[in-house]
């Protein structure tokens, strides 16, 4: 019985360590530089950081864009799995992107 408990506790430890590493390397929000746009990491749809944003995005992206625009402005970033998606909403926000040179 002690052997079974030891195996169970070791297995739980390994599973916990793997899940922590997956979160750290793939799902955690990463900070940009000091001039980076704000990162949206919470959602009123599902109150779990990161996962809530993804759930809201997949449920209704248009509603999410409107909420983020209202809450943080025309330029914002959302973490999606291991990528960061930055949105430029409206002609004023997009103007800098389209007028910048390709040499950046």
Short mmCIF file of N, CA and C in Angstrom, two decimals:
data_model
loop_
_atom_site.label_atom_id
_atom_site.label_comp_id
_atom_site.label_asym_id
_atom_site.label_seq_id
_atom_site.Cartn_x
_atom_site.Cartn_y
_atom_site.Cartn_z
N UNK A 1 0.84 -1.19 0.00
CA UNK A 1 0.00 0.00 0.00
C UNK A 1 0.88 1.25 0.00
N UNK A 2 1.98 1.23 0.74
CA UNK A 2 2.89 2.38 0.74
C UNK A 2 3.48 2.58 -0.64
N UNK A 3 3.77 1.49 -1.33
CA UNK A 3 4.32 1.57 -2.68
C UNK A 3 3.33 2.25 -3.63
N UNK A 4 2.05 1.90 -3.51
CA UNK A 4 1.01 2.51 -4.34
C UNK A 4 0.87 3.99 -4.05
N UNK A 5 0.90 4.38 -2.79
CA UNK A 5 0.83 5.79 -2.41
C UNK A 5 2.03 6.55 -2.94
N UNK A 6 3.19 5.94 -2.87
CA UNK A 6 4.40 6.59 -3.37
C UNK A 6 4.32 6.80 -4.88
N UNK A 7 3.83 5.81 -5.59
CA UNK A 7 3.69 5.93 -7.05
C UNK A 7 2.68 7.01 -7.39
N UNK A 8 1.56 7.04 -6.68
CA UNK A 8 0.53 8.06 -6.91
C UNK A 8 1.07 9.46 -6.66
N UNK A 9 1.79 9.65 -5.56
CA UNK A 9 2.31 10.98 -5.24
C UNK A 9 3.37 11.40 -6.26
N UNK A 10 4.20 10.47 -6.70
CA UNK A 10 5.20 10.80 -7.72
C UNK A 10 4.53 11.16 -9.05
N UNK A 11 3.50 10.41 -9.40
CA UNK A 11 2.78 10.69 -10.63
C UNK A 11 2.11 12.06 -10.57
N UNK A 12 1.48 12.38 -9.46
CA UNK A 12 0.84 13.69 -9.31
C UNK A 12 1.87 14.81 -9.37
N UNK A 13 3.03 14.60 -8.78
CA UNK A 13 4.09 15.60 -8.82
C UNK A 13 4.55 15.83 -10.26
N UNK A 14 4.75 14.76 -11.00
CA UNK A 14 5.22 14.88 -12.39
C UNK A 14 4.17 15.56 -13.26
N UNK A 15 2.91 15.18 -13.09
CA UNK A 15 1.83 15.81 -13.86
C UNK A 15 1.74 17.30 -13.52
N UNK A 16 1.84 17.63 -12.25
CA UNK A 16 1.82 19.04 -11.84
C UNK A 16 2.99 19.82 -12.41
N UNK A 17 4.16 19.23 -12.41
CA UNK A 17 5.35 19.89 -12.96
C UNK A 17 5.20 20.12 -14.46
N UNK A 18 4.69 19.12 -15.18
CA UNK A 18 4.50 19.25 -16.62
C UNK A 18 3.48 20.34 -16.93
N UNK A 19 2.37 20.36 -16.21
CA UNK A 19 1.34 21.39 -16.43
C UNK A 19 1.88 22.78 -16.13
N UNK A 20 2.67 22.91 -15.08
CA UNK A 20 3.27 24.20 -14.75
C UNK A 20 4.22 24.66 -15.85
N UNK A 21 5.04 23.76 -16.35
CA UNK A 21 5.96 24.12 -17.43
C UNK A 21 5.22 24.48 -18.71
N UNK A 22 4.16 23.74 -19.03
CA UNK A 22 3.36 24.09 -20.20
C UNK A 22 2.76 25.48 -20.07
N UNK A 23 2.21 25.78 -18.92
CA UNK A 23 1.64 27.11 -18.70
C UNK A 23 2.73 28.17 -18.83
N UNK A 24 3.87 27.93 -18.20
CA UNK A 24 4.95 28.93 -18.19
C UNK A 24 5.46 29.22 -19.59
N UNK A 25 5.65 28.19 -20.39
CA UNK A 25 6.25 28.40 -21.70
C UNK A 25 5.25 28.66 -22.82
N UNK A 26 4.01 28.23 -22.66
CA UNK A 26 3.06 28.37 -23.76
C UNK A 26 1.90 29.32 -23.51
N UNK A 27 1.40 29.38 -22.29
CA UNK A 27 0.16 30.11 -22.06
C UNK A 27 0.29 31.40 -21.28
N UNK A 28 1.35 31.58 -20.53
CA UNK A 28 1.43 32.78 -19.69
C UNK A 28 1.52 34.03 -20.54
N UNK A 29 0.92 35.11 -20.09
CA UNK A 29 1.03 36.36 -20.84
C UNK A 29 2.45 36.88 -20.77
N UNK A 30 2.97 37.30 -21.89
CA UNK A 30 4.31 37.85 -21.92
C UNK A 30 4.23 39.36 -22.07
N UNK A 31 5.09 40.03 -21.38
CA UNK A 31 5.10 41.49 -21.44
C UNK A 31 5.92 41.92 -22.65
N UNK A 32 5.45 42.93 -23.33
CA UNK A 32 6.22 43.51 -24.41
C UNK A 32 7.16 44.56 -23.84
N UNK A 33 7.69 45.37 -24.68
CA UNK A 33 8.56 46.44 -24.22
C UNK A 33 7.75 47.53 -23.55
N UNK A 34 8.43 48.59 -23.16
CA UNK A 34 7.73 49.67 -22.44
C UNK A 34 6.70 50.38 -23.32
N UNK A 35 6.87 50.30 -24.65
CA UNK A 35 5.92 50.94 -25.56
C UNK A 35 4.91 49.96 -26.16
N UNK A 36 4.87 48.74 -25.63
CA UNK A 36 3.96 47.72 -26.17
C UNK A 36 2.51 48.08 -25.83
N UNK A 37 1.58 47.68 -26.70
CA UNK A 37 0.17 47.93 -26.40
C UNK A 37 -0.29 47.12 -25.20
N UNK A 38 -1.37 47.56 -24.55
CA UNK A 38 -1.86 46.82 -23.38
C UNK A 38 -2.30 45.40 -23.75
N UNK A 39 -2.03 44.47 -22.84
CA UNK A 39 -2.41 43.08 -23.03
C UNK A 39 -3.69 42.80 -22.26
N UNK A 40 -4.69 42.27 -22.94
CA UNK A 40 -5.97 41.92 -22.31
C UNK A 40 -5.86 40.48 -21.82
N UNK A 41 -5.89 40.29 -20.51
CA UNK A 41 -5.73 38.94 -19.95
C UNK A 41 -6.95 38.48 -19.16
N UNK A 42 -7.98 39.30 -19.08
CA UNK A 42 -9.17 38.88 -18.34
C UNK A 42 -10.41 39.07 -19.21
N UNK A 43 -11.45 38.34 -18.84
CA UNK A 43 -12.67 38.38 -19.61
C UNK A 43 -13.88 38.28 -18.69
N UNK A 44 -14.95 39.02 -18.97
CA UNK A 44 -16.16 38.87 -18.16
C UNK A 44 -16.93 37.59 -18.51
N UNK A 45 -16.62 36.95 -19.63
CA UNK A 45 -17.32 35.74 -20.04
C UNK A 45 -16.89 34.55 -19.20
N UNK A 46 -15.59 34.33 -19.08
CA UNK A 46 -15.03 33.25 -18.25
C UNK A 46 -13.96 33.89 -17.38
N UNK A 47 -14.14 33.92 -16.06
CA UNK A 47 -13.23 34.67 -15.19
C UNK A 47 -11.91 33.95 -14.88
N UNK A 48 -11.39 33.17 -15.82
CA UNK A 48 -10.10 32.51 -15.64
C UNK A 48 -9.09 33.22 -16.54
N UNK A 49 -8.02 33.76 -15.97
CA UNK A 49 -7.05 34.47 -16.81
C UNK A 49 -6.57 33.61 -17.98
N UNK A 50 -6.30 34.24 -19.09
CA UNK A 50 -5.86 33.66 -20.35
C UNK A 50 -6.95 32.79 -20.99
N UNK A 51 -7.43 31.76 -20.29
CA UNK A 51 -8.45 30.88 -20.86
C UNK A 51 -9.75 31.62 -21.12
N UNK A 52 -10.07 32.58 -20.26
CA UNK A 52 -11.28 33.36 -20.44
C UNK A 52 -11.24 34.19 -21.70
N UNK A 53 -10.07 34.77 -21.99
CA UNK A 53 -9.90 35.57 -23.20
C UNK A 53 -10.07 34.69 -24.43
N UNK A 54 -9.47 33.51 -24.40
CA UNK A 54 -9.61 32.59 -25.54
C UNK A 54 -11.06 32.14 -25.71
N UNK A 55 -11.74 31.84 -24.61
CA UNK A 55 -13.14 31.41 -24.69
C UNK A 55 -14.01 32.52 -25.25
N UNK A 56 -13.78 33.75 -24.79
CA UNK A 56 -14.56 34.88 -25.30
C UNK A 56 -14.28 35.11 -26.78
N UNK A 57 -13.02 34.99 -27.18
CA UNK A 57 -12.64 35.17 -28.58
C UNK A 57 -13.32 34.14 -29.47
N UNK A 58 -13.32 32.86 -29.05
CA UNK A 58 -13.94 31.83 -29.87
C UNK A 58 -15.47 31.91 -29.85
N UNK A 59 -16.04 32.41 -28.75
CA UNK A 59 -17.49 32.51 -28.65
C UNK A 59 -18.03 33.63 -29.53
N UNK A 60 -17.42 34.82 -29.41
CA UNK A 60 -17.91 35.96 -30.17
C UNK A 60 -16.79 36.99 -30.34
N UNK A 61 -15.96 36.84 -31.37
CA UNK A 61 -14.84 37.75 -31.54
C UNK A 61 -15.25 39.22 -31.71
N UNK A 62 -16.35 39.46 -32.41
CA UNK A 62 -16.78 40.84 -32.63
C UNK A 62 -17.14 41.53 -31.32
N UNK A 63 -17.85 40.83 -30.46
CA UNK A 63 -18.21 41.38 -29.15
C UNK A 63 -16.95 41.63 -28.32
N UNK A 64 -16.01 40.72 -28.40
CA UNK A 64 -14.77 40.90 -27.65
C UNK A 64 -14.00 42.12 -28.15
N UNK A 65 -13.91 42.29 -29.47
CA UNK A 65 -13.20 43.46 -30.01
C UNK A 65 -13.83 44.76 -29.54
N UNK A 66 -15.16 44.79 -29.54
CA UNK A 66 -15.86 45.99 -29.08
C UNK A 66 -15.56 46.26 -27.60
N UNK A 67 -15.56 45.21 -26.77
CA UNK A 67 -15.27 45.38 -25.34
C UNK A 67 -13.83 45.85 -25.13
N UNK A 68 -12.89 45.23 -25.81
CA UNK A 68 -11.49 45.62 -25.65
C UNK A 68 -11.26 47.05 -26.13
N UNK A 69 -11.89 47.43 -27.24
CA UNK A 69 -11.78 48.80 -27.75
C UNK A 69 -12.31 49.79 -26.72
N UNK A 70 -13.44 49.46 -26.13
CA UNK A 70 -14.04 50.32 -25.12
C UNK A 70 -13.17 50.40 -23.85
N UNK A 71 -12.59 49.25 -23.44
CA UNK A 71 -11.84 49.19 -22.19
C UNK A 71 -10.41 49.72 -22.29
N UNK A 72 -9.69 49.41 -23.39
CA UNK A 72 -8.27 49.77 -23.45
C UNK A 72 -7.90 50.64 -24.63
N UNK A 73 -8.79 50.83 -25.59
CA UNK A 73 -8.48 51.70 -26.71
C UNK A 73 -8.31 50.95 -28.02
N UNK A 74 -7.88 51.65 -29.08
CA UNK A 74 -7.86 51.07 -30.42
C UNK A 74 -6.72 50.08 -30.68
N UNK A 75 -5.71 50.03 -29.82
CA UNK A 75 -4.60 49.09 -30.01
C UNK A 75 -4.48 48.24 -28.75
N UNK A 76 -4.58 46.91 -28.92
CA UNK A 76 -4.49 46.00 -27.77
C UNK A 76 -3.97 44.65 -28.23
N UNK A 77 -3.47 43.88 -27.29
CA UNK A 77 -2.92 42.55 -27.56
C UNK A 77 -3.68 41.53 -26.72
N UNK A 78 -3.97 40.38 -27.33
CA UNK A 78 -4.55 39.28 -26.57
C UNK A 78 -3.63 38.06 -26.72
N UNK A 79 -3.38 37.34 -25.63
CA UNK A 79 -2.59 36.12 -25.74
C UNK A 79 -3.47 34.98 -26.26
N UNK A 80 -2.97 34.26 -27.24
CA UNK A 80 -3.71 33.15 -27.82
C UNK A 80 -2.76 31.97 -27.95
N UNK A 81 -2.92 31.01 -27.04
CA UNK A 81 -2.03 29.86 -26.95
C UNK A 81 -0.61 30.37 -26.72
N UNK A 82 0.33 30.14 -27.61
CA UNK A 82 1.69 30.59 -27.38
C UNK A 82 2.04 31.79 -28.25
N UNK A 83 1.06 32.46 -28.79
CA UNK A 83 1.25 33.66 -29.61
C UNK A 83 0.56 34.85 -28.96
N UNK A 84 0.98 36.03 -29.35
CA UNK A 84 0.30 37.25 -28.94
C UNK A 84 -0.26 37.90 -30.20
N UNK A 85 -1.56 38.18 -30.19
CA UNK A 85 -2.21 38.81 -31.33
C UNK A 85 -2.48 40.26 -31.00
N UNK A 86 -1.94 41.16 -31.79
CA UNK A 86 -2.14 42.59 -31.57
C UNK A 86 -3.12 43.11 -32.60
N UNK A 87 -4.13 43.84 -32.14
CA UNK A 87 -5.18 44.36 -33.00
C UNK A 87 -5.07 45.88 -33.10
N UNK A 88 -5.26 46.37 -34.31
CA UNK A 88 -5.31 47.80 -34.58
C UNK A 88 -6.72 48.09 -35.10
N UNK A 89 -7.55 48.68 -34.26
CA UNK A 89 -8.96 48.88 -34.59
C UNK A 89 -9.19 50.32 -35.01
N UNK A 90 -9.66 50.50 -36.22
CA UNK A 90 -9.98 51.82 -36.72
C UNK A 90 -8.88 52.40 -37.59
N UNK A 91 -9.24 53.37 -38.43
CA UNK A 91 -8.28 53.94 -39.37
C UNK A 91 -7.12 54.69 -38.70
N UNK A 92 -7.38 55.32 -37.58
CA UNK A 92 -6.30 56.06 -36.91
C UNK A 92 -5.22 55.11 -36.40
N UNK A 93 -5.61 54.00 -35.83
CA UNK A 93 -4.65 53.02 -35.31
C UNK A 93 -3.92 52.32 -36.45
N UNK A 94 -4.60 52.10 -37.57
CA UNK A 94 -4.00 51.38 -38.68
C UNK A 94 -3.09 52.26 -39.54
N UNK A 95 -3.27 53.56 -39.46
CA UNK A 95 -2.51 54.48 -40.31
C UNK A 95 -1.00 54.32 -40.12
N UNK A 96 -0.54 54.23 -38.90
CA UNK A 96 0.90 54.10 -38.64
C UNK A 96 1.43 52.81 -39.26
N UNK A 97 0.68 51.74 -39.14
CA UNK A 97 1.11 50.45 -39.69
C UNK A 97 1.25 50.52 -41.21
N UNK A 98 0.27 51.08 -41.88
CA UNK A 98 0.28 51.08 -43.34
C UNK A 98 1.21 52.13 -43.93
N UNK A 99 1.56 53.16 -43.16
CA UNK A 99 2.47 54.19 -43.68
C UNK A 99 3.93 53.95 -43.30
N UNK A 100 4.18 52.96 -42.45
CA UNK A 100 5.56 52.65 -42.05
C UNK A 100 6.30 51.99 -43.21
N UNK A 101 7.61 52.19 -43.24
CA UNK A 101 8.40 51.55 -44.29
C UNK A 101 8.58 50.07 -44.00
N UNK A 102 8.93 49.32 -45.00
CA UNK A 102 9.15 47.89 -44.84
C UNK A 102 10.53 47.58 -44.27
N UNK A 103 11.33 48.58 -44.02
CA UNK A 103 12.70 48.38 -43.52
C UNK A 103 12.79 48.25 -42.03
N UNK A 104 11.64 48.22 -41.35
CA UNK A 104 11.65 48.16 -39.88
C UNK A 104 12.14 46.84 -39.40
#
